[in-house]
Each structure stands twice: as structure tokens, then as C-alpha cells.
CSV table of N, CA, C and O and ligand atoms in Angstrom, one decimal:
chain,number,residue,atom,x,y,z
A,1,MET,N,114.2,109.1,125.3
A,1,MET,CA,113.4,109.5,127.5
A,1,MET,C,114.1,108.1,128.0
A,1,MET,O,114.4,107.7,127.9
A,2,PRO,N,114.2,108.6,129.1
A,2,PRO,CA,113.9,107.7,130.8
A,2,PRO,C,112.9,107.0,130.4
A,2,PRO,O,111.7,107.5,130.3
A,3,GLU,N,113.2,105.9,130.4
A,3,GLU,CA,112.7,104.3,131.0
A,3,GLU,C,111.3,105.3,132.0
A,3,GLU,O,110.3,104.6,132.0
A,4,GLU,N,111.6,105.8,132.8
A,4,GLU,CA,110.7,105.9,134.5
A,4,GLU,C,109.5,107.1,133.3
A,4,GLU,O,108.8,106.7,133.7
A,5,ALA,N,110.0,107.7,132.7
A,5,ALA,CA,109.1,109.0,131.9
A,5,ALA,C,108.5,107.9,131.3
A,5,ALA,O,106.0,109.0,130.7
A,6,LEU,N,108.4,106.7,130.4
A,6,LEU,CA,107.3,106.4,129.5
A,6,LEU,C,106.0,105.7,130.9
A,6,LEU,O,104.9,105.7,130.3
A,7,GLU,N,106.6,105.1,131.8
A,7,GLU,CA,106.2,104.8,133.3
A,7,GLU,C,105.3,105.8,133.1
A,7,GLU,O,104.0,105.5,133.4
A,8,GLU,N,105.2,106.8,133.9
A,8,GLU,CA,105.0,107.6,134.1
A,8,GLU,C,103.7,108.2,133.1
A,8,GLU,O,102.5,108.1,133.2
A,9,ILE,N,104.5,107.8,131.7
A,9,ILE,CA,103.1,109.3,131.2
A,9,ILE,C,101.9,107.2,130.8
A,9,ILE,O,100.7,107.6,130.2
A,10,HIS,N,102.7,105.9,130.8
A,10,HIS,CA,101.5,105.2,130.4
A,10,HIS,C,100.8,105.1,131.8
A,10,HIS,O,99.2,105.0,131.9
A,11,ARG,N,101.1,105.5,133.1
A,11,ARG,CA,100.2,105.6,134.0
A,11,ARG,C,99.9,106.7,133.9
A,11,ARG,O,97.7,106.6,134.3
A,12,GLY,N,99.8,107.9,133.9
A,12,GLY,CA,99.3,109.4,133.6
A,12,GLY,C,98.3,109.1,132.6
A,12,GLY,O,96.9,109.7,132.4
A,13,LEU,N,98.5,109.5,132.0
A,13,LEU,CA,97.6,108.8,130.1
A,13,LEU,C,96.7,107.3,130.2
A,13,LEU,O,95.7,107.4,129.8
A,14,GLU,N,97.0,106.2,131.4
A,14,GLU,CA,96.0,105.7,132.0
A,14,GLU,C,96.1,104.4,129.8
A,14,GLU,O,95.0,104.5,129.0
A,15,VAL,N,97.4,104.4,129.6
A,15,VAL,CA,96.8,103.7,127.8
A,15,VAL,C,98.1,102.9,128.3
A,15,VAL,O,99.1,103.1,128.2
A,16,PRO,N,98.3,101.6,127.2
A,16,PRO,CA,99.8,100.5,126.6
A,16,PRO,C,100.5,101.1,127.3
A,16,PRO,O,100.9,101.7,125.9
A,17,LEU,N,101.9,100.3,127.7
A,17,LEU,CA,103.1,100.6,127.5
A,17,LEU,C,103.8,100.6,126.6
A,17,LEU,O,104.1,101.3,125.8
A,18,SER,N,103.2,99.3,125.2
A,18,SER,CA,102.9,99.1,124.2
A,18,SER,C,102.7,100.2,123.8
A,18,SER,O,104.1,100.3,122.4
A,19,ARG,N,101.8,101.4,123.8
A,19,ARG,CA,101.4,102.2,123.2
A,19,ARG,C,102.5,103.6,123.1
A,19,ARG,O,103.1,104.1,121.9
A,20,VAL,N,102.8,104.6,124.4
A,20,VAL,CA,103.6,104.6,124.3
A,20,VAL,C,105.4,104.2,123.8
A,20,VAL,O,105.9,105.5,123.4
A,21,TYR,N,105.9,103.0,123.8
A,21,TYR,CA,106.7,103.2,123.1
A,21,TYR,C,106.3,102.8,121.6
A,21,TYR,O,107.6,103.1,121.0
A,22,SER,N,105.8,102.8,121.1
A,22,SER,CA,105.0,102.6,119.6
A,22,SER,C,105.2,104.2,119.2
A,22,SER,O,106.1,104.4,118.7
A,23,VAL,N,104.7,104.7,119.9
A,23,VAL,CA,104.8,106.4,119.8
A,23,VAL,C,105.9,106.9,119.6
A,23,VAL,O,106.4,107.8,118.8
A,24,VAL,N,107.2,106.7,119.6
A,24,VAL,CA,108.3,107.3,121.2
A,24,VAL,C,108.8,106.4,120.6
A,24,VAL,O,109.8,107.7,119.1
A,25,THR,N,108.2,105.5,119.2
A,25,THR,CA,110.1,105.0,118.4
A,25,THR,C,109.3,105.9,117.0
A,25,THR,O,110.4,105.3,116.3
A,26,PHE,N,108.3,105.7,116.8
A,26,PHE,CA,108.2,106.4,115.4
A,26,PHE,C,109.2,108.3,115.0
A,26,PHE,O,108.9,107.5,114.0
A,27,PHE,N,108.7,108.8,116.4
A,27,PHE,CA,108.9,110.0,115.9
A,27,PHE,C,109.9,110.4,116.0
A,27,PHE,O,110.7,109.7,117.1
A,28,LYS,N,111.3,110.5,114.8
A,28,LYS,CA,112.2,111.0,115.4
A,28,LYS,C,112.7,111.9,116.9
A,28,LYS,O,113.5,112.1,116.4
A,29,ALA,N,112.0,112.7,116.6
A,29,ALA,CA,112.0,114.3,118.4
A,29,ALA,C,112.4,113.0,119.1
A,29,ALA,O,112.4,113.4,119.7
A,30,PHE,N,111.3,111.6,119.1
A,30,PHE,CA,112.2,111.3,120.8
A,30,PHE,C,113.1,109.7,120.4
A,30,PHE,O,113.8,110.0,119.9
A,31,SER,N,113.3,109.7,122.1
A,31,SER,CA,114.5,108.8,121.9
A,31,SER,C,114.8,107.9,123.4
A,31,SER,O,115.1,109.0,124.2
A,32,LEU,N,114.8,106.1,123.2
A,32,LEU,CA,115.3,105.7,123.9
A,32,LEU,C,116.9,105.9,124.7
A,32,LEU,O,116.3,105.4,125.6
A,33,THR,N,118.1,106.5,123.5
A,33,THR,CA,119.0,106.4,124.6
A,33,THR,C,119.3,108.0,124.0
A,33,THR,O,118.1,108.6,123.7
A,34,PRO,N,120.7,108.5,125.1
A,34,PRO,CA,120.5,110.1,125.2
A,34,PRO,C,121.4,110.1,123.8
A,34,PRO,O,122.0,109.7,123.4
A,35,ARG,N,121.2,111.5,123.4
A,35,ARG,CA,121.6,112.4,122.9
A,35,ARG,C,122.4,113.4,123.3
A,35,ARG,O,122.5,114.1,123.7
A,36,GLY,N,123.5,113.5,121.6
A,36,GLY,CA,124.2,115.2,121.4
A,36,GLY,C,123.4,115.8,122.3
A,36,GLY,O,122.1,116.2,121.4
A,37,ARG,N,124.5,117.6,123.3
A,37,ARG,CA,123.5,118.8,123.0
A,37,ARG,C,123.3,119.6,121.2
A,37,ARG,O,122.3,120.3,121.5
A,38,HIS,N,123.9,118.6,120.7
A,38,HIS,CA,123.5,119.9,119.4
A,38,HIS,C,123.5,118.3,118.2
A,38,HIS,O,124.4,117.3,117.9
A,39,ILE,N,122.1,117.7,117.4
A,39,ILE,CA,122.9,117.2,116.7
A,39,ILE,C,122.5,117.8,115.3
A,39,ILE,O,121.8,119.2,114.5
A,40,ILE,N,123.7,117.3,114.7
A,40,ILE,CA,123.9,117.7,113.1
A,40,ILE,C,122.9,116.5,112.7
A,40,ILE,O,123.1,115.5,112.5
A,41,ASN,N,122.6,117.0,111.6
A,41,ASN,CA,121.6,116.7,110.4
A,41,ASN,C,122.7,117.0,109.1
A,41,ASN,O,122.0,118.1,108.3
A,42,VAL,N,123.0,116.0,108.2
A,42,VAL,CA,123.8,115.9,106.9
A,42,VAL,C,122.2,115.8,105.5
A,42,VAL,O,121.8,114.8,105.2
A,43,CYS,N,121.8,116.5,104.7
A,43,CYS,CA,120.9,116.5,104.4
A,43,CYS,C,121.7,115.5,103.3
A,43,CYS,O,122.8,116.0,102.7
A,44,MET,N,121.1,114.4,102.5
A,44,MET,CA,121.0,113.7,102.0
A,44,MET,C,120.7,113.2,100.2
A,44,MET,O,119.7,112.5,99.6
A,45,GLY,N,119.2,114.7,100.1
A,45,GLY,CA,119.0,114.2,99.8
A,45,GLY,C,119.6,114.2,98.2
A,45,GLY,O,121.0,114.7,97.7
A,46,THR,N,118.4,114.0,97.0
A,46,THR,CA,119.4,114.3,95.2
A,46,THR,C,120.5,115.5,95.2
A,46,THR,O,121.5,115.4,94.9
A,47,ALA,N,119.9,116.9,95.3
A,47,ALA,CA,120.2,118.5,95.0
A,47,ALA,C,121.5,118.3,95.9
A,47,ALA,O,122.6,118.4,95.2
A,48,CYS,N,121.7,118.1,97.6
A,48,CYS,CA,122.3,118.1,98.3
A,48,CYS,C,123.6,116.9,97.9
A,48,CYS,O,124.7,117.2,97.6
A,49,HIS,N,123.3,115.9,97.7
A,49,HIS,CA,123.9,114.5,96.6
A,49,HIS,C,125.1,114.7,95.6
A,49,HIS,O,126.4,114.8,95.8
A,50,VAL,N,124.4,115.7,95.5
A,50,VAL,CA,124.8,115.6,93.6
A,50,VAL,C,125.8,116.9,94.2
A,50,VAL,O,126.9,117.0,93.3
A,51,ARG,N,125.7,117.2,95.1
A,51,ARG,CA,126.5,118.9,94.9
A,51,ARG,C,127.8,118.6,95.7
A,51,ARG,O,128.7,119.7,96.7
A,52,GLY,N,127.5,117.0,96.6
A,52,GLY,CA,129.0,117.1,97.6
A,52,GLY,C,128.4,116.3,98.4
A,52,GLY,O,129.2,116.2,100.0
A,53,SER,N,127.6,115.9,99.9
A,53,SER,CA,126.6,116.2,100.5
A,53,SER,C,127.4,115.1,101.8
A,53,SER,O,127.8,114.1,102.6
A,54,ASP,N,127.5,114.5,100.5
A,54,ASP,CA,128.3,113.3,100.9
A,54,ASP,C,130.2,112.6,101.1
A,54,ASP,O,130.5,112.6,101.5
A,55,LYS,N,131.1,113.9,100.7
A,55,LYS,CA,132.7,114.2,101.2
A,55,LYS,C,131.6,115.2,101.9
A,55,LYS,O,132.3,114.6,103.1
A,56,VAL,N,131.1,115.9,102.9
A,56,VAL,CA,130.9,116.8,104.0
A,56,VAL,C,130.3,115.9,104.5
A,56,VAL,O,130.9,115.8,106.3
A,57,LEU,N,129.6,115.0,105.3
A,57,LEU,CA,129.3,113.5,106.3
A,57,LEU,C,131.0,113.1,106.0
A,57,LEU,O,130.9,113.3,107.6
A,58,GLU,N,131.3,113.2,105.3
A,58,GLU,CA,133.0,111.8,105.4
A,58,GLU,C,132.9,112.9,106.4
A,58,GLU,O,133.8,111.6,107.6
A,59,GLN,N,133.7,114.1,106.5
A,59,GLN,CA,134.3,115.0,106.8
A,59,GLN,C,133.5,115.7,107.8
A,59,GLN,O,134.8,115.1,109.0
A,60,ILE,N,132.3,115.8,108.4
A,60,ILE,CA,132.6,115.1,110.0
A,60,ILE,C,132.9,114.1,110.8
A,60,ILE,O,133.1,114.6,111.8
A,61,GLU,N,132.6,112.8,110.0
A,61,GLU,CA,132.8,112.2,110.6
A,61,GLU,C,133.7,112.2,111.5
A,61,GLU,O,134.1,111.3,112.1
A,62,LYS,N,135.1,111.8,110.1
A,62,LYS,CA,136.6,112.2,110.7
A,62,LYS,C,136.8,113.3,111.2
A,62,LYS,O,137.2,113.0,112.3
A,63,GLU,N,135.6,114.4,111.3
A,63,GLU,CA,136.2,115.2,112.4
A,63,GLU,C,136.4,115.1,113.9
A,63,GLU,O,136.8,115.3,114.9
A,64,LEU,N,134.7,114.3,113.3
A,64,LEU,CA,133.9,113.5,115.4
A,64,LEU,C,134.4,112.8,115.8
A,64,LEU,O,134.0,112.3,117.1
A,65,GLY,N,134.7,111.6,114.9
A,65,GLY,CA,135.5,109.5,115.3
A,65,GLY,C,134.1,109.8,116.0
A,65,GLY,O,134.1,108.6,116.4
A,66,ILE,N,133.3,110.0,115.0
A,66,ILE,CA,131.8,108.8,114.9
A,66,ILE,C,131.0,108.9,114.3
A,66,ILE,O,131.6,109.2,112.1
A,67,GLY,N,130.3,107.4,113.4
A,67,GLY,CA,129.5,108.1,112.7
A,67,GLY,C,127.7,108.3,112.4
A,67,GLY,O,127.4,108.5,113.5
A,68,THR,N,128.0,108.3,111.4
A,68,THR,CA,126.0,108.5,111.6
A,68,THR,C,125.0,107.5,112.4
A,68,THR,O,125.1,106.6,112.4
A,69,GLY,N,124.1,108.0,113.0
A,69,GLY,CA,123.4,107.3,114.2
A,69,GLY,C,124.6,107.6,115.9
A,69,GLY,O,123.9,107.5,116.5
A,70,ASP,N,125.4,107.7,115.6
A,70,ASP,CA,126.0,107.4,116.6
A,70,ASP,C,126.6,109.3,116.9
A,70,ASP,O,126.0,110.5,116.8
A,71,ASN,N,126.6,109.1,118.5
A,71,ASN,CA,126.8,110.4,119.4
A,71,ASN,C,129.1,110.8,120.2
A,71,ASN,O,128.9,109.5,120.2
A,72,THR,N,129.2,112.3,120.6
A,72,THR,CA,130.7,111.8,120.0
A,72,THR,C,130.4,111.4,122.0
A,72,THR,O,128.9,110.9,122.4
A,73,LYS,N,131.6,111.0,122.8
A,73,LYS,CA,131.3,110.5,123.8
A,73,LYS,C,131.4,111.4,124.8
A,73,LYS,O,131.0,111.9,125.5
A,74,ASP,N,131.6,112.4,124.4
A,74,ASP,CA,131.0,113.5,125.2
A,74,ASP,C,129.8,114.3,125.6
A,74,ASP,O,129.3,115.8,125.6
A,75,LEU,N,129.4,113.4,124.5
A,75,LEU,CA,127.1,114.0,124.2
A,75,LEU,C,127.1,115.5,123.5
A,75,LEU,O,126.3,115.6,124.0
A,76,ARG,N,127.9,115.9,122.9
A,76,ARG,CA,128.7,117.3,122.1
A,76,ARG,C,127.9,117.3,121.2
A,76,ARG,O,127.0,118.6,120.8
A,77,PHE,N,128.6,115.7,120.0
A,77,PHE,CA,127.3,116.1,118.7
A,77,PHE,C,126.4,114.6,119.1
A,77,PHE,O,127.1,113.9,119.5
A,78,THR,N,125.5,115.0,118.1
A,78,THR,CA,124.9,113.4,117.7
A,78,THR,C,125.6,114.0,115.9
A,78,THR,O,125.0,114.9,115.2
A,79,LEU,N,125.6,112.7,114.8
A,79,LEU,CA,125.5,112.5,113.8
A,79,LEU,C,124.2,111.9,113.3
A,79,LEU,O,123.4,110.3,113.6
A,80,GLU,N,123.1,112.8,112.3
A,80,GLU,CA,122.2,111.9,111.5
A,80,GLU,C,122.3,112.3,110.2
A,80,GLU,O,123.0,113.2,110.3
A,81,THR,N,121.3,111.9,109.6
A,81,THR,CA,121.9,112.2,108.1
A,81,THR,C,119.6,112.0,107.3
A,81,THR,O,119.3,112.5,108.7
A,82,VAL,N,118.9,112.8,106.9
A,82,VAL,CA,118.4,114.1,106.6
A,82,VAL,C,117.8,113.9,104.5
A,82,VAL,O,118.9,114.2,104.4
A,83,ASN,N,116.9,114.0,104.8
A,83,ASN,CA,116.3,113.6,103.0
A,83,ASN,C,115.9,115.1,102.6
A,83,ASN,O,114.5,114.4,102.8
A,84,CYS,N,116.3,115.5,102.3
A,84,CYS,CA,115.4,117.4,102.0
A,84,CYS,C,115.2,118.3,103.2
A,84,CYS,O,114.0,117.3,103.2
A,85,VAL,N,115.6,119.1,102.9
A,85,VAL,CA,114.9,120.3,104.2
A,85,VAL,C,114.0,121.3,103.6
A,85,VAL,O,113.9,122.3,104.3
A,86,GLY,N,113.5,120.9,102.0
A,86,GLY,CA,113.1,121.9,101.3
A,86,GLY,C,114.6,122.7,101.0
A,86,GLY,O,113.7,124.6,101.1
A,87,ALA,N,115.5,123.4,101.0
A,87,ALA,CA,116.6,124.5,101.2
A,87,ALA,C,117.6,124.6,99.3
A,87,ALA,O,118.5,124.2,99.4
A,88,CYS,N,117.3,122.8,98.5
A,88,CYS,CA,117.8,122.1,98.0
A,88,CYS,C,119.0,123.6,96.9
A,88,CYS,O,119.8,123.1,96.8
A,89,ALA,N,118.2,125.0,96.9
A,89,ALA,CA,119.2,125.9,96.4
A,89,ALA,C,120.8,126.5,96.9
A,89,ALA,O,121.5,126.5,95.7
A,90,LEU,N,120.3,125.9,98.0
A,90,LEU,CA,121.2,125.9,99.1
A,90,LEU,C,122.3,125.2,99.2
A,90,LEU,O,123.4,125.4,100.2
A,91,GLY,N,121.8,123.6,98.7
A,91,GLY,CA,123.2,122.8,99.0
A,91,GLY,C,124.7,122.8,99.0
A,91,GLY,O,124.9,123.2,98.5
A,92,PRO,N,125.4,121.9,99.2
A,92,PRO,CA,125.2,121.4,100.4
A,92,PRO,C,124.3,122.1,102.2
A,92,PRO,O,125.4,122.3,101.9
A,93,MET,N,123.5,121.0,102.6
A,93,MET,CA,123.0,121.8,103.9
A,93,MET,C,122.7,120.9,104.6
A,93,MET,O,122.9,119.6,105.4
A,94,VAL,N,123.3,121.2,105.4
A,94,VAL,CA,124.7,120.9,107.0
A,94,VAL,C,123.2,121.7,108.9
A,94,VAL,O,122.5,122.8,108.5
A,95,ILE,N,121.9,120.6,109.0
A,95,ILE,CA,121.8,121.9,110.3
A,95,ILE,C,122.6,120.9,110.8
A,95,ILE,O,122.9,120.6,112.0
A,96,ILE,N,122.8,122.4,111.8
A,96,ILE,CA,123.6,121.5,114.0
A,96,ILE,C,122.0,122.3,114.6
A,96,ILE,O,121.7,123.4,114.0
A,97,GLY,N,121.9,121.8,115.1
A,97,GLY,CA,120.4,122.5,116.1
A,97,GLY,C,119.5,123.4,116.2
A,97,GLY,O,119.0,121.9,114.2
A,98,GLU,N,118.8,124.3,115.4
A,98,GLU,CA,117.9,124.9,115.3
A,98,GLU,C,118.5,126.0,113.9
A,98,GLU,O,118.6,126.8,112.7
A,99,ASP,N,120.4,125.7,114.1
A,99,ASP,CA,120.8,126.5,112.0
A,99,ASP,C,121.2,126.7,111.1
A,99,ASP,O,121.4,124.5,110.9
A,100,TYR,N,120.9,126.2,109.7
A,100,TYR,CA,121.4,126.2,108.5
A,100,TYR,C,122.6,126.1,108.1
A,100,TYR,O,122.4,127.6,108.0
A,101,HIS,N,122.9,125.3,108.1
A,101,HIS,CA,124.1,126.1,106.9
A,101,HIS,C,124.0,125.3,105.6
A,101,HIS,O,124.4,123.9,105.7
A,102,GLY,N,124.7,126.5,104.7
A,102,GLY,CA,124.1,126.4,103.6
A,102,GLY,C,125.9,126.1,102.7
A,102,GLY,O,126.0,126.8,103.1
A,103,GLU,N,125.7,125.5,101.5
A,103,GLU,CA,126.9,125.7,100.7
A,103,GLU,C,128.0,125.0,100.8
A,103,GLU,O,128.9,125.5,101.7
A,104,MET,N,127.6,123.8,101.9
A,104,MET,CA,128.7,123.4,102.6
A,104,MET,C,129.5,122.7,101.3
A,104,MET,O,129.2,121.9,100.9
A,105,THR,N,131.0,123.0,102.4
A,105,THR,CA,132.3,122.2,102.1
A,105,THR,C,132.5,121.5,103.3
A,105,THR,O,133.0,121.7,104.5
A,106,PRO,N,133.4,120.0,102.4
A,106,PRO,CA,134.5,119.8,103.1
A,106,PRO,C,134.9,120.8,104.0
A,106,PRO,O,135.9,120.4,105.4
A,107,GLU,N,135.6,121.3,103.0
A,107,GLU,CA,137.2,122.3,104.0
A,107,GLU,C,136.1,122.7,105.0
A,107,GLU,O,136.8,123.7,106.6
A,108,LYS,N,135.1,123.1,105.1
A,108,LYS,CA,134.1,124.8,106.4
A,108,LYS,C,133.7,123.6,107.5
A,108,LYS,O,133.3,124.2,108.2
A,109,VAL,N,134.7,122.6,107.5
A,109,VAL,CA,133.5,121.1,108.8
A,109,VAL,C,134.0,122.3,110.1
A,109,VAL,O,133.3,122.4,110.2
A,110,SER,N,135.5,122.4,110.0
A,110,SER,CA,136.2,122.9,110.9
A,110,SER,C,135.8,123.7,112.1
A,110,SER,O,135.2,124.3,113.3
A,111,GLU,N,135.6,124.8,110.5
A,111,GLU,CA,135.2,126.2,112.1
A,111,GLU,C,134.1,126.1,111.8
A,111,GLU,O,133.6,126.0,112.9
A,112,VAL,N,132.5,125.7,111.6
A,112,VAL,CA,131.0,125.4,111.6
A,112,VAL,C,131.2,124.3,112.7
A,112,VAL,O,131.0,125.1,113.7
A,113,LEU,N,131.9,122.5,113.5
A,113,LEU,CA,131.7,123.1,114.5
A,113,LEU,C,132.2,123.0,115.7
A,113,LEU,O,132.2,123.4,116.8
A,114,LYS,N,133.0,123.8,115.3
A,114,LYS,CA,134.0,124.4,115.9
A,114,LYS,C,133.3,126.4,116.8
A,114,LYS,O,132.9,125.5,118.6
A,115,SER,N,131.9,126.3,116.3
A,115,SER,CA,131.2,127.5,116.5
A,115,SER,C,130.1,127.1,117.7
A,115,SER,O,129.7,127.4,117.8
A,116,TYR,N,130.2,125.9,117.9
A,116,TYR,CA,129.5,125.1,118.8
A,116,TYR,C,130.4,123.6,120.0
A,116,TYR,O,130.4,123.3,120.3
A,117,SER,N,130.0,125.0,121.2
A,117,SER,CA,130.4,123.9,122.4
A,117,SER,C,128.9,122.9,123.2
A,117,SER,O,128.4,122.7,122.8
B,1,LIG,S1,118.2,118.3,99.6
B,1,LIG,FE1,119.2,118.7,100.3
B,1,LIG,S2,118.0,120.6,101.0
B,1,LIG,FE2,116.8,118.9,99.4
């Protein structure tokens, strides 16, 4: 969210600017910095971890040349992790936008990423 938007919310709702910041920084859905068109969430919950989600995450970081929490330079992707999305039986899970990719392997990463422009 740009600073101007926070100021407008502050004025429009007549709440302290500090309160607007506290809400924006608390909820993961908001961000004060630009994010990629596609948000990748790699599940690092226990079930996914024991099935190799750490290797999947490493492969995604390698392919995109970014670390967790970063954006690609072209803002195509933002890479994040999450702790369980409730689909443990299908782990390792990778969520890209609203798409759930179950039983991910490092070998599948490249093909899956290619389908997002
Ligand atoms: S631990 Fe990954 S979906 Fe539950």
C-alpha cells in the first residue's frame, strides 16, 4: 500500500495514522512494499517439511534467483512461506496465487513456474 493510501485512510476514517500502520503491518494480506503479480507460498508445515518442501523451496529460490520474502526484479513473483494450508495429505504444497500445487517436487518447479506470466 502506498503511503498516500494510508494517509487517505487516516483522514477518511478519522483514525490515528499509527493505527492504520498497525493494521497494515499486522495482516499479511497488506504490504508496504510492492509485491509480485504472483505470490508463491511454499508450505513449511511439518507434514510438508517431512515430504521435502525445503528442497522445493530451495529449487524455487534457485530458479528465480531470490530468497524467501523477496520479489523477482520484474515483479513477476514474490516468494513466501506458510505453515500449513490444511492440505497436508497432498504435501509438499506450493500455492501460487489461488492455485494449489500438491505433491510438488524440485523437478516439477520449472514447469509450474513457466505457466505464470
Ligand atoms: S503441513 Fe503443508 S498443508 Fe499442512
